[in-house]
Amino acid sequence: MNATEITTESKLKVPNLTAMAEYEDDIVVSGITGTKTLSGGAARLSSEILDASDGETPLREVVPAIGDAATAVAIAEALYEDGILYPVELLDPFDVDEGHRSLLESLLLGLDVTQRPAFASRVQETTIGLYGDPTVAEALREPLEAIGCSLDDPDPDVMVFVETESTRDRREVNRDWLDSEATLVRARLRGSTVEIGPLLTPSSDACLECLTTRAELNDAHQRLDYRSIVSASTYETAFCGHVLTRLALQAGLDRIPPELVGEIRRFDCRTFEHTSARLLGVPGCEACDAND
């Protein structure tokens, strides 16, 4: 389905994370894809559709309030293209609770409208490998399995590596990535802080020296005390798991945030605040230059 295939039989839904407010003749919609203001007559007609977009009411029931079917479909298509609502059949293949549905909604509407029809099949065909800290790995396992991703493929599309002070398999994971066609999502746990990055795609130019020694050199710029995630709160573990689940799925959908490619970004699990990103020195490390 694409936007032009919305019909009067379509059942539409406003994502769970969307907020709407009315200001005089305008409607301000704050949702997954940003904030949009609907003004004038379009605001009134859109409001009729949005109010009925509960995932169960077919669009035809709103037609009398709109005036005619063609206008209702056109407005619904525009709202769908803007990421304000979506046809529920796009997520029907997923039998998930509301929490997981919110994650899927944000991923679906983050795609270009032409890519949304294949969303369910792409997610359920994605294979993800979990490495490193087992506590966080389990926080990822439940939602990924719930939406149908495979976690047992020996050659996954995405590798998620969660590192703590006690992690001992870094070099092994790096070698596995270098020998694969996977995207590598790296995360380091430091107390309540999680460092994510770099995200390395199959075409990334890197070597074992870049991925290990160079990363350790980067640490020398700011010394922080490690604390195993095992001693952290369940809340912190869950939050870290949610962020990494989203990134793993974005990688599987080829929608990696550009600011995380080749960078380390730090954010705090408690405050949700991002701090400045630090560029990881890859490629072009001394080892690479020496081997040219």
Coordinates of C-alpha atoms in Angstrom, one line a residue:
M1 CA 0.0 0.0 0.0
N2 CA 1.1 3.6 -0.7
A3 CA -0.6 6.8 0.0
T4 CA -2.7 6.7 -3.2
E5 CA -4.2 3.3 -2.1
I6 CA -6.0 4.7 0.9
T7 CA -9.7 4.1 0.3
T8 CA -12.9 4.7 2.2
E9 CA -12.6 1.3 3.6
S10 CA -9.2 2.0 5.2
K11 CA -9.0 2.0 8.9
L12 CA -6.6 4.7 10.0
K13 CA -4.7 5.3 13.3
V14 CA -2.9 8.2 14.9
P15 CA 0.4 6.9 16.4
N16 CA 0.4 6.5 20.2
L17 CA 3.2 9.1 20.6
T18 CA 1.3 11.9 18.7
A19 CA 0.0 14.9 20.6
M20 CA -2.5 17.4 19.1
A21 CA -3.7 20.8 20.3
E22 CA -6.1 23.3 18.9
Y23 CA -5.4 27.0 18.8
E24 CA -8.3 29.1 17.4
D25 CA -8.7 27.8 13.8
D26 CA -5.4 25.9 13.8
I27 CA -4.4 22.4 14.9
V28 CA -0.8 21.8 15.9
V29 CA 0.2 18.1 15.6
S30 CA 3.4 17.0 17.3
G31 CA 4.3 13.6 16.2
I32 CA 7.0 11.1 15.1
T33 CA 8.1 13.1 12.1
G34 CA 8.0 16.5 13.7
T35 CA 5.5 19.3 14.3
K36 CA 2.9 20.4 11.7
T37 CA 0.3 23.1 11.8
L38 CA -3.0 22.6 10.0
S39 CA -4.9 25.8 9.2
G40 CA -8.2 27.0 8.0
G41 CA -10.7 24.7 6.3
A42 CA -8.2 22.0 6.0
A43 CA -7.8 22.0 9.8
R44 CA -11.5 21.4 10.4
L45 CA -11.7 18.6 7.8
S46 CA -8.5 17.0 9.1
S47 CA -9.8 17.2 12.6
E48 CA -12.8 15.1 11.6
I49 CA -10.5 12.4 10.2
L50 CA -8.1 12.5 13.1
D51 CA -10.8 12.2 15.7
A52 CA -12.0 9.0 13.9
S53 CA -8.5 7.5 13.4
D54 CA -8.7 4.9 16.2
G55 CA -7.6 1.9 14.1
E56 CA -11.1 0.5 14.0
T57 CA -13.3 3.0 12.3
P58 CA -13.3 2.9 8.4
L59 CA -12.8 6.2 6.6
R60 CA -16.3 5.9 5.0
E61 CA -17.9 6.7 8.3
V62 CA -16.3 10.2 8.3
V63 CA -17.3 11.0 4.7
P64 CA -20.7 12.6 5.6
A65 CA -18.8 15.1 7.9
I66 CA -16.2 15.8 5.1
G67 CA -18.7 16.2 2.2
D68 CA -17.5 13.6 -0.3
A69 CA -15.4 10.5 -0.5
A70 CA -12.7 11.9 -2.8
T71 CA -12.0 14.8 -0.5
A72 CA -11.8 12.5 2.6
V73 CA -9.4 10.2 0.8
A74 CA -7.2 13.1 -0.4
I75 CA -7.0 14.6 3.1
A76 CA -6.2 11.1 4.6
E77 CA -3.5 10.6 2.0
A78 CA -1.9 14.0 2.9
L79 CA -2.0 13.2 6.6
Y80 CA -0.4 9.8 5.9
E81 CA 2.4 11.3 3.8
D82 CA 3.1 13.7 6.6
G83 CA 3.4 10.9 9.1
I84 CA 0.4 12.0 11.2
L85 CA -1.6 8.8 10.7
Y86 CA -1.3 5.5 8.9
P87 CA -3.5 2.6 7.7
V88 CA -3.5 -0.1 10.3
E89 CA -3.1 -2.9 7.8
L90 CA 0.5 -1.9 7.4
L91 CA 1.1 -3.2 10.9
D92 CA -1.4 -6.0 10.9
P93 CA 1.3 -8.6 10.3
F94 CA 2.6 -7.8 13.8
D95 CA 0.8 -9.3 16.8
V96 CA 2.2 -7.0 19.4
D97 CA 1.2 -5.0 22.5
E98 CA 0.9 -1.2 22.5
G99 CA 4.5 -0.7 23.7
H100 CA 5.9 -2.6 20.7
R101 CA 3.4 -1.0 18.4
S102 CA 4.7 2.5 19.3
L103 CA 8.2 1.4 18.3
L104 CA 6.9 0.0 15.0
E105 CA 4.9 3.2 14.3
S106 CA 7.9 5.4 14.7
L107 CA 10.0 3.2 12.4
L108 CA 7.3 2.9 9.8
L109 CA 6.6 6.7 9.6
G110 CA 10.3 7.5 9.6
L111 CA 10.5 5.8 6.2
D112 CA 9.8 7.5 2.9
V113 CA 6.1 6.9 1.9
T114 CA 7.2 4.7 -1.0
Q115 CA 9.1 2.4 1.3
R116 CA 6.3 1.9 3.9
P117 CA 4.3 -0.8 2.0
A118 CA 7.2 -3.3 2.4
F119 CA 7.9 -2.3 6.1
A120 CA 6.5 -5.5 7.7
S121 CA 8.3 -7.9 5.4
R122 CA 11.6 -6.0 5.7
V123 CA 11.4 -6.0 9.5
Q124 CA 10.5 -9.7 9.8
E125 CA 13.2 -10.7 7.3
T126 CA 15.9 -8.8 9.3
T127 CA 18.4 -11.0 11.2
I128 CA 20.2 -9.5 14.3
G129 CA 23.1 -10.9 16.3
L130 CA 23.5 -9.9 20.0
Y131 CA 27.0 -9.8 21.5
G132 CA 28.6 -8.6 24.7
D133 CA 26.8 -7.9 28.0
P134 CA 24.1 -10.6 28.4
T135 CA 21.8 -8.4 30.6
V136 CA 21.4 -5.8 27.9
A137 CA 21.2 -8.4 25.2
E138 CA 18.2 -9.9 27.0
A139 CA 16.6 -6.4 27.0
L140 CA 16.8 -6.4 23.2
R141 CA 15.8 -10.0 22.7
E142 CA 12.2 -9.8 23.9
P143 CA 11.0 -6.9 21.7
L144 CA 13.0 -8.2 18.6
E145 CA 11.5 -11.6 18.9
A146 CA 8.0 -10.2 19.5
I147 CA 8.0 -8.4 16.2
G148 CA 9.4 -11.3 14.3
C149 CA 13.1 -10.6 13.8
S150 CA 15.5 -13.6 13.8
L151 CA 18.2 -13.7 16.4
D152 CA 19.8 -17.0 15.7
D153 CA 21.2 -16.5 12.2
P154 CA 25.0 -17.2 12.2
D155 CA 25.4 -14.5 9.5
P156 CA 23.1 -11.6 10.7
D157 CA 22.3 -8.4 8.9
V158 CA 23.0 -6.4 12.0
M159 CA 25.4 -7.1 14.9
V160 CA 24.8 -5.3 18.2
F161 CA 27.8 -5.3 20.5
V162 CA 27.3 -4.1 24.1
E163 CA 30.6 -3.6 25.9
T164 CA 31.3 -3.2 29.6
E165 CA 34.5 -3.2 31.6
S166 CA 34.4 -7.0 31.8
T167 CA 33.8 -7.6 28.1
R168 CA 36.4 -10.0 26.8
D169 CA 35.2 -10.8 23.2
R170 CA 35.8 -7.4 21.5
R171 CA 38.4 -8.6 19.1
E172 CA 36.4 -11.7 18.2
V173 CA 33.3 -9.6 17.4
N174 CA 35.4 -7.2 15.4
R175 CA 36.9 -10.0 13.3
D176 CA 33.4 -11.4 12.8
W177 CA 32.2 -8.1 11.5
L178 CA 35.2 -7.6 9.2
D179 CA 34.4 -11.1 7.7
S180 CA 30.7 -10.3 7.2
E181 CA 28.3 -8.1 5.3
A182 CA 26.6 -6.9 8.5
T183 CA 26.2 -3.4 10.0
L184 CA 27.9 -3.2 13.4
V185 CA 26.2 -1.2 16.2
R186 CA 28.6 -0.6 19.1
A187 CA 27.6 0.5 22.6
R188 CA 29.6 1.1 25.8
L189 CA 28.1 1.2 29.2
R190 CA 29.5 3.7 31.7
G191 CA 27.4 4.0 34.9
S192 CA 24.1 5.7 33.8
T193 CA 25.7 6.8 30.6
V194 CA 25.6 4.9 27.3
E195 CA 28.0 5.6 24.5
I196 CA 26.7 4.5 21.1
G197 CA 29.0 4.4 18.1
P198 CA 30.5 4.1 15.8
L199 CA 27.8 2.4 13.6
L200 CA 29.8 0.6 10.9
T201 CA 28.2 -0.4 7.7
P202 CA 29.5 -3.2 5.4
S203 CA 31.3 -0.6 3.3
S204 CA 33.0 1.1 6.3
D205 CA 36.7 1.3 5.9
A206 CA 38.2 0.0 9.1
C207 CA 40.7 -2.5 10.5
L208 CA 41.1 -4.3 13.8
E209 CA 43.6 -1.6 15.0
C210 CA 41.0 1.0 14.3
L211 CA 38.3 -0.9 16.1
T212 CA 40.3 -1.7 19.2
T213 CA 43.5 0.3 20.0
R214 CA 42.2 3.4 18.4
A215 CA 39.0 3.2 20.5
E216 CA 41.1 2.8 23.6
L217 CA 43.1 5.9 22.7
N218 CA 39.9 7.8 22.4
D219 CA 39.1 6.9 26.0
A220 CA 42.2 8.6 27.2
H221 CA 40.7 12.0 26.4
Q222 CA 38.2 11.7 29.2
R223 CA 38.5 9.1 31.9
L224 CA 35.2 7.9 33.3
D225 CA 34.5 5.2 35.9
Y226 CA 33.1 2.0 34.5
R227 CA 30.2 0.3 36.2
S228 CA 28.7 -3.0 35.0
I229 CA 25.1 -2.8 33.8
V230 CA 24.5 -5.7 36.2
S231 CA 24.6 -3.2 39.1
A232 CA 22.5 -0.6 37.3
S233 CA 18.8 -0.3 37.7
T234 CA 16.3 -2.2 35.7
Y235 CA 15.1 1.2 34.3
E236 CA 18.5 2.0 32.9
T237 CA 18.8 -1.5 31.4
A238 CA 15.4 -1.2 29.8
F239 CA 16.1 2.2 28.4
C240 CA 19.4 1.1 26.9
G241 CA 17.7 -1.9 25.4
H242 CA 15.0 0.3 23.9
V243 CA 17.5 2.6 22.2
L244 CA 19.6 -0.2 20.9
T245 CA 16.5 -2.1 19.6
R246 CA 15.5 1.0 17.6
L247 CA 19.0 1.4 16.2
A248 CA 19.3 -2.2 15.3
L249 CA 16.0 -2.0 13.4
Q250 CA 16.9 1.2 11.7
A251 CA 20.1 -0.4 10.5
G252 CA 18.1 -3.3 9.2
L253 CA 15.9 -0.8 7.3
D254 CA 19.0 1.1 6.0
R255 CA 17.9 4.1 8.0
I256 CA 21.0 4.6 10.2
P257 CA 21.1 8.1 11.7
P258 CA 23.9 9.9 9.8
E259 CA 25.2 11.5 12.9
L260 CA 26.1 8.1 14.3
V261 CA 28.1 6.9 11.3
G262 CA 31.8 7.0 12.4
E263 CA 31.0 8.8 15.7
I264 CA 30.5 8.1 19.4
R265 CA 27.4 9.8 20.8
R266 CA 26.9 9.9 24.6
F267 CA 23.6 10.2 26.3
D268 CA 22.3 9.7 29.9
C269 CA 19.8 7.1 30.7
R270 CA 18.3 9.1 33.6
T271 CA 18.0 12.6 32.0
F272 CA 17.6 11.5 28.3
E273 CA 20.1 14.2 27.5
H274 CA 22.6 13.9 24.6
T275 CA 26.0 15.4 25.0
S276 CA 28.5 16.2 22.2
A277 CA 29.5 13.5 19.8
R278 CA 33.2 12.6 19.6
L279 CA 34.6 11.5 16.2
L280 CA 36.2 8.1 16.4
G281 CA 39.5 8.1 14.5
V282 CA 38.6 5.7 11.7
P283 CA 39.7 5.2 9.0
G284 CA 43.2 6.4 8.5
C285 CA 44.7 5.3 11.8
E286 CA 48.5 4.9 12.1
A287 CA 48.3 1.1 11.5
C288 CA 46.3 1.6 8.2
D289 CA 48.8 4.3 7.0
A290 CA 51.7 2.1 7.8
N291 CA 50.3 -0.8 5.7
D292 CA 49.6 1.4 2.6

